[in-house]
mmCIF file of C-alpha atoms and ligand atoms in Angstrom:
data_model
loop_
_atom_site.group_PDB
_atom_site.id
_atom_site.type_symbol
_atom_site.label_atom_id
_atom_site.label_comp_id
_atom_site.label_asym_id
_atom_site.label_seq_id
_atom_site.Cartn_x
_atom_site.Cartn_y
_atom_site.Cartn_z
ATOM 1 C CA UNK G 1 151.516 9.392 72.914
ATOM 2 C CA UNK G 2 148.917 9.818 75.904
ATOM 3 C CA UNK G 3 145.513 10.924 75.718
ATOM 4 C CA UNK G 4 145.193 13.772 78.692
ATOM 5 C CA UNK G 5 142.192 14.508 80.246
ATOM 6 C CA UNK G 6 141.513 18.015 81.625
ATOM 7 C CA UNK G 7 138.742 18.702 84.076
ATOM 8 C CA UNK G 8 137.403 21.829 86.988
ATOM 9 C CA UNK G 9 134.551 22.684 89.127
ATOM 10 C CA UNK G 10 132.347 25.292 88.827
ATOM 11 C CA UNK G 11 129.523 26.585 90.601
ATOM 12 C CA UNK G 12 126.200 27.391 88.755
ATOM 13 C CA UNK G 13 123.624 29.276 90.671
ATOM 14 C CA UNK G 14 119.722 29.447 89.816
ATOM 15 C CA UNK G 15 119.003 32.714 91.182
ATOM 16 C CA UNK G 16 121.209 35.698 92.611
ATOM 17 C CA UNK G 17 119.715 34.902 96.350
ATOM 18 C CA UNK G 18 121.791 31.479 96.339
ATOM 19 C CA UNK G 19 124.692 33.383 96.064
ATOM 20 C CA UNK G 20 127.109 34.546 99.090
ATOM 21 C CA UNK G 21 126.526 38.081 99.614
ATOM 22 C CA UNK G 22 130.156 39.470 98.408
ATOM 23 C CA UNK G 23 129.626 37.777 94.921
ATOM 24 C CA UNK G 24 125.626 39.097 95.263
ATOM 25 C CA UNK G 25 126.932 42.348 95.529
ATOM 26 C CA UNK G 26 129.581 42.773 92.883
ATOM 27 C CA UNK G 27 126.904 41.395 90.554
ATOM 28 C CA UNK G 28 124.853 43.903 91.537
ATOM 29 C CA UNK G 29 127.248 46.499 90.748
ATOM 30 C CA UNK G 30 127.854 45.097 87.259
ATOM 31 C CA UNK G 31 124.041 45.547 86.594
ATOM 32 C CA UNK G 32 124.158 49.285 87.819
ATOM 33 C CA UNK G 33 127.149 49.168 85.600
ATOM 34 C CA UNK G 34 125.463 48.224 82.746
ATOM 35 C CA UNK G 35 123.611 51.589 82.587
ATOM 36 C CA UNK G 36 126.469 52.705 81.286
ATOM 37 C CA UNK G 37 126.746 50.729 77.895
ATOM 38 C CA UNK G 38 126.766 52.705 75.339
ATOM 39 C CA UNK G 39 125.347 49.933 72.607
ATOM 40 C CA UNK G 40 123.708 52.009 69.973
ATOM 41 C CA UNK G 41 125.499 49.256 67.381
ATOM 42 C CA UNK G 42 124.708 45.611 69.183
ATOM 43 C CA UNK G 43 122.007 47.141 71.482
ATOM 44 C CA UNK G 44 123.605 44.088 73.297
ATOM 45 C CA UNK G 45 124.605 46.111 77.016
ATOM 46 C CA UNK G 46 126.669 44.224 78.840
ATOM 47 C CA UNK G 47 128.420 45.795 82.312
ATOM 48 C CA UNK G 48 131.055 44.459 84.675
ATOM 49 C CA UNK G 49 132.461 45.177 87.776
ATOM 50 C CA UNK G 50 135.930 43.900 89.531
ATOM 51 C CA UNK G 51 136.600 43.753 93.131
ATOM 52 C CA UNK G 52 140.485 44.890 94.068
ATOM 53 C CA UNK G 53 142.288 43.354 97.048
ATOM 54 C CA UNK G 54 141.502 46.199 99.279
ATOM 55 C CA UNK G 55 137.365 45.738 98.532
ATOM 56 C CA UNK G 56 137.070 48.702 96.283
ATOM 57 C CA UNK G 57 134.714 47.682 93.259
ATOM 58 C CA UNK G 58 135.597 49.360 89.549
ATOM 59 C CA UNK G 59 132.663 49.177 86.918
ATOM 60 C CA UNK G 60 133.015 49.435 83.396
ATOM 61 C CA UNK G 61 130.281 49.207 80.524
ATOM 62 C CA UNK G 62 130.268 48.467 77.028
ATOM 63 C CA UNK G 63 131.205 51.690 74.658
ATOM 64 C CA UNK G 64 130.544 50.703 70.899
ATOM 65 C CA UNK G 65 131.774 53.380 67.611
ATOM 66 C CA UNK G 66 130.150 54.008 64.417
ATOM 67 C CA UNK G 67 133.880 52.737 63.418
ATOM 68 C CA UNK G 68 133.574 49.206 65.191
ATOM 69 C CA UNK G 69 136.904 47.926 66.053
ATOM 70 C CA UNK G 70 137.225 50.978 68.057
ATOM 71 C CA UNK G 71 134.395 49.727 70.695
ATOM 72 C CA UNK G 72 135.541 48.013 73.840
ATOM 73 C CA UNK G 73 133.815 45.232 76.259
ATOM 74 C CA UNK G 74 132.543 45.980 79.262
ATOM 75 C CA UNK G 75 135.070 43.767 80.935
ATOM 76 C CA UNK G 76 138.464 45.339 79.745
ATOM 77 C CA UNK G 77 136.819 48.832 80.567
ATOM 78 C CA UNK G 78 136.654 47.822 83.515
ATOM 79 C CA UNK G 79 139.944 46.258 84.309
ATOM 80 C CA UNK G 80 141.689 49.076 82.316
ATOM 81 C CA UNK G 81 139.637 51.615 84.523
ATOM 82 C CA UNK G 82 140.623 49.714 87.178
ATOM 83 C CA UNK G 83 144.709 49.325 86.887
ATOM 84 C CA UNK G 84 144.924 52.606 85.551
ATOM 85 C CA UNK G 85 143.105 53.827 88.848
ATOM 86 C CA UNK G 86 145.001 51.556 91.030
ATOM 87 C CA UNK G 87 147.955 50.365 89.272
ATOM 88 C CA UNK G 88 148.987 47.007 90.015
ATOM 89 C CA UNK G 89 146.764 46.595 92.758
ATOM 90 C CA UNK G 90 145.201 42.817 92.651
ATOM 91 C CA UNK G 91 142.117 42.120 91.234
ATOM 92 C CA UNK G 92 140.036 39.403 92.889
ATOM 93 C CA UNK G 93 136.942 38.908 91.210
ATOM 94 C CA UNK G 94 134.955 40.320 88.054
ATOM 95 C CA UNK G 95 131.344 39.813 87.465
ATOM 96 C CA UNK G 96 129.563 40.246 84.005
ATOM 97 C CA UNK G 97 125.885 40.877 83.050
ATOM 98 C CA UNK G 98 124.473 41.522 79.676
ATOM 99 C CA UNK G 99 121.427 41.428 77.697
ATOM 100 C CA UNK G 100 119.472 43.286 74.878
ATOM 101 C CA UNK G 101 118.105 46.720 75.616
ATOM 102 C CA UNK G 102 119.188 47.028 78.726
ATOM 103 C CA UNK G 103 117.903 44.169 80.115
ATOM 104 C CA UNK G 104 119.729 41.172 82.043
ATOM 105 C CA UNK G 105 119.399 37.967 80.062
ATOM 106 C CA UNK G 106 118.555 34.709 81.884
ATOM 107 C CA UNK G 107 121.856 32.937 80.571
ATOM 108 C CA UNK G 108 125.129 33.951 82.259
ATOM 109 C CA UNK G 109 126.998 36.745 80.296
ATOM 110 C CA UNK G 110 130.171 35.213 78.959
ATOM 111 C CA UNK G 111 133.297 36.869 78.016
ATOM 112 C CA UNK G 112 134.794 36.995 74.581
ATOM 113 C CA UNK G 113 138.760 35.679 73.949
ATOM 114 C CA UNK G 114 140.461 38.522 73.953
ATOM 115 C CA UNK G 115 138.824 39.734 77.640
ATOM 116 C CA UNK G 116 139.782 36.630 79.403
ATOM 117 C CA UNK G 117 143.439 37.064 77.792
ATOM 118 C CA UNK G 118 142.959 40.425 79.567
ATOM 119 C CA UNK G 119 142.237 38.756 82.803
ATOM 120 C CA UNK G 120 144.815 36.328 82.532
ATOM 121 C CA UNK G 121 147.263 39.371 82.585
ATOM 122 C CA UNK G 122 145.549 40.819 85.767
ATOM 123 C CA UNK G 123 145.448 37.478 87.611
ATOM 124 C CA UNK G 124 148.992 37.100 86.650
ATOM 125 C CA UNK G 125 149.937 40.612 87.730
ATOM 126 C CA UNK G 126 147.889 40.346 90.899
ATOM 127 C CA UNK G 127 149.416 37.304 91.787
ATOM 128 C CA UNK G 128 145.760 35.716 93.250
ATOM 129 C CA UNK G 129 143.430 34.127 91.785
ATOM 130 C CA UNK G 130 140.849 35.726 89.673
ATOM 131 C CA UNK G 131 136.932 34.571 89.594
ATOM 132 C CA UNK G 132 134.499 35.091 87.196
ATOM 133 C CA UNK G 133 131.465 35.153 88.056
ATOM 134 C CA UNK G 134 128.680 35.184 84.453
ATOM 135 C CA UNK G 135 125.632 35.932 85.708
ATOM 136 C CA UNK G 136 122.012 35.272 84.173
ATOM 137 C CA UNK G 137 118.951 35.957 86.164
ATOM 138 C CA UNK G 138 117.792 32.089 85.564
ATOM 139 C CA UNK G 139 121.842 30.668 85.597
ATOM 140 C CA UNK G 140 124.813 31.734 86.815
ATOM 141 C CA UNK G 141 128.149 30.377 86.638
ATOM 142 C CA UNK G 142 130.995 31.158 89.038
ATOM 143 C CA UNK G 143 134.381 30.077 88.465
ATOM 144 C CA UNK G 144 137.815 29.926 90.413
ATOM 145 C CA UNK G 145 140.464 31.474 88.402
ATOM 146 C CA UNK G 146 141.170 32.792 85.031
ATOM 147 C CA UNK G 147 143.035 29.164 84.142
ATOM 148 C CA UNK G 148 139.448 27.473 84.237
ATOM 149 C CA UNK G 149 137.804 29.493 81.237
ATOM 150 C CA UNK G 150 141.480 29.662 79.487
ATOM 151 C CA UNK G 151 143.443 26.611 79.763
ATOM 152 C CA UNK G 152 146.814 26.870 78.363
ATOM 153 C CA UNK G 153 147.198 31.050 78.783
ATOM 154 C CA UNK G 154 149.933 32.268 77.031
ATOM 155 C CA UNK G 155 152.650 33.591 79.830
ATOM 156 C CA UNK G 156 154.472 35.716 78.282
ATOM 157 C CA UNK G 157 158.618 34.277 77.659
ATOM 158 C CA UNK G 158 159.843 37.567 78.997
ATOM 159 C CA UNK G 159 161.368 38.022 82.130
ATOM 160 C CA UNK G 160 158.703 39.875 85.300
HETATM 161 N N1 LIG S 1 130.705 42.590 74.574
HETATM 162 C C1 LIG S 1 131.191 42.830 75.828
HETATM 163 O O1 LIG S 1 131.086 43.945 76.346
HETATM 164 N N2 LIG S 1 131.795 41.815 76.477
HETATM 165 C C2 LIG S 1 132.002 40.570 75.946
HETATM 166 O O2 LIG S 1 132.701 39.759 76.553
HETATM 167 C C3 LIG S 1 131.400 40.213 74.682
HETATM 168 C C4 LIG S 1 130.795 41.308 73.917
HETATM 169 C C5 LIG S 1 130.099 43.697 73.855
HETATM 170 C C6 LIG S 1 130.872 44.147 72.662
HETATM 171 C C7 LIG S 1 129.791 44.778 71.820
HETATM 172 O O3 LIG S 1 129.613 46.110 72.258
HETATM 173 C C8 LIG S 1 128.550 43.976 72.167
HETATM 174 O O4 LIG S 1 128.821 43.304 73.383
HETATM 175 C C9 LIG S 1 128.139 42.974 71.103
HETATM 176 O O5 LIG S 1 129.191 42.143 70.770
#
């Protein structure tokens, strides 16, 4: 028996002017996506937006349902919206905002299991890495690839 150890960088931004101007403006287009949430449930809003390959950006909000396990994340509307636009085109980054009421919380936004298992498929689909960028108006965290927020994705056993 060994003991592993298993380590990555991130980047964590204080404010949305540190940020290069590409990332800057896909978060910006998750918080004009998050006018879009439809949070009636939560009233948490959360919006996200993914950059393809060829620059074109796909939002997607929140949409919650009296009958809750039919509601969907921001983030897989998104990606759904955007494969199903652009089918198998790569997906290079996805930002995510969210907050109460509409409003953009100071702590990055981050995403639930079963959207980064979603992005895992993208990344692997798209055959580039992924970011993620969580933003927060007071902290932001961007990260390299899907692998960094979950280690040890399942790939699926059949054949591609
Ligand atoms: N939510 C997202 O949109 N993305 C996440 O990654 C976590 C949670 C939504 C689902 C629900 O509408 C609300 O936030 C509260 O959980």
């Amino acid at each position: 028996m060994k003991t592993v150890n298993l380590s990555f960088n991130y980047r964590e931004y204080s404010s949305i002017e540190e940020m290069e101007p590409r990332d800057r403006e896909l978060v910006e287009a998750a918080i004009d996506a998050q006018k879009g949430s439809y949070a009636p449930y939560s009233k948490f809003n959360v919006g996200a937006a993914v950059r393809l390959d060829d620059g074109t950006i796909v939002k997607g909000a929140n949409q919650e349902n009296s009958a809750y396990p039919s509601g969907l994340c921001a983030e897989r509307t998104a990606m759904f919206a955007a494969n199903a636009q652009n089918p198998g085109k790569a997906m290079t980054a996805l930002a995510i905002v969210g907050g109460f009421d509409h409003t953009v919380s100071d702590t990055p936004c981050t995403p639930c299991g079963a959207c980064r298992q979603v992005m895992a498929e993208y990344q692997n689909l798209g055959g580039r890495p992924l970011e993620v960028i969580m933003f927060g108006a007071a902290q932001t965290w961007k990260f390299d690839r899907v692998d960094d927020i979950l280690p040890f994705i399942f790939d699926s056993f059949y054949e591609k």
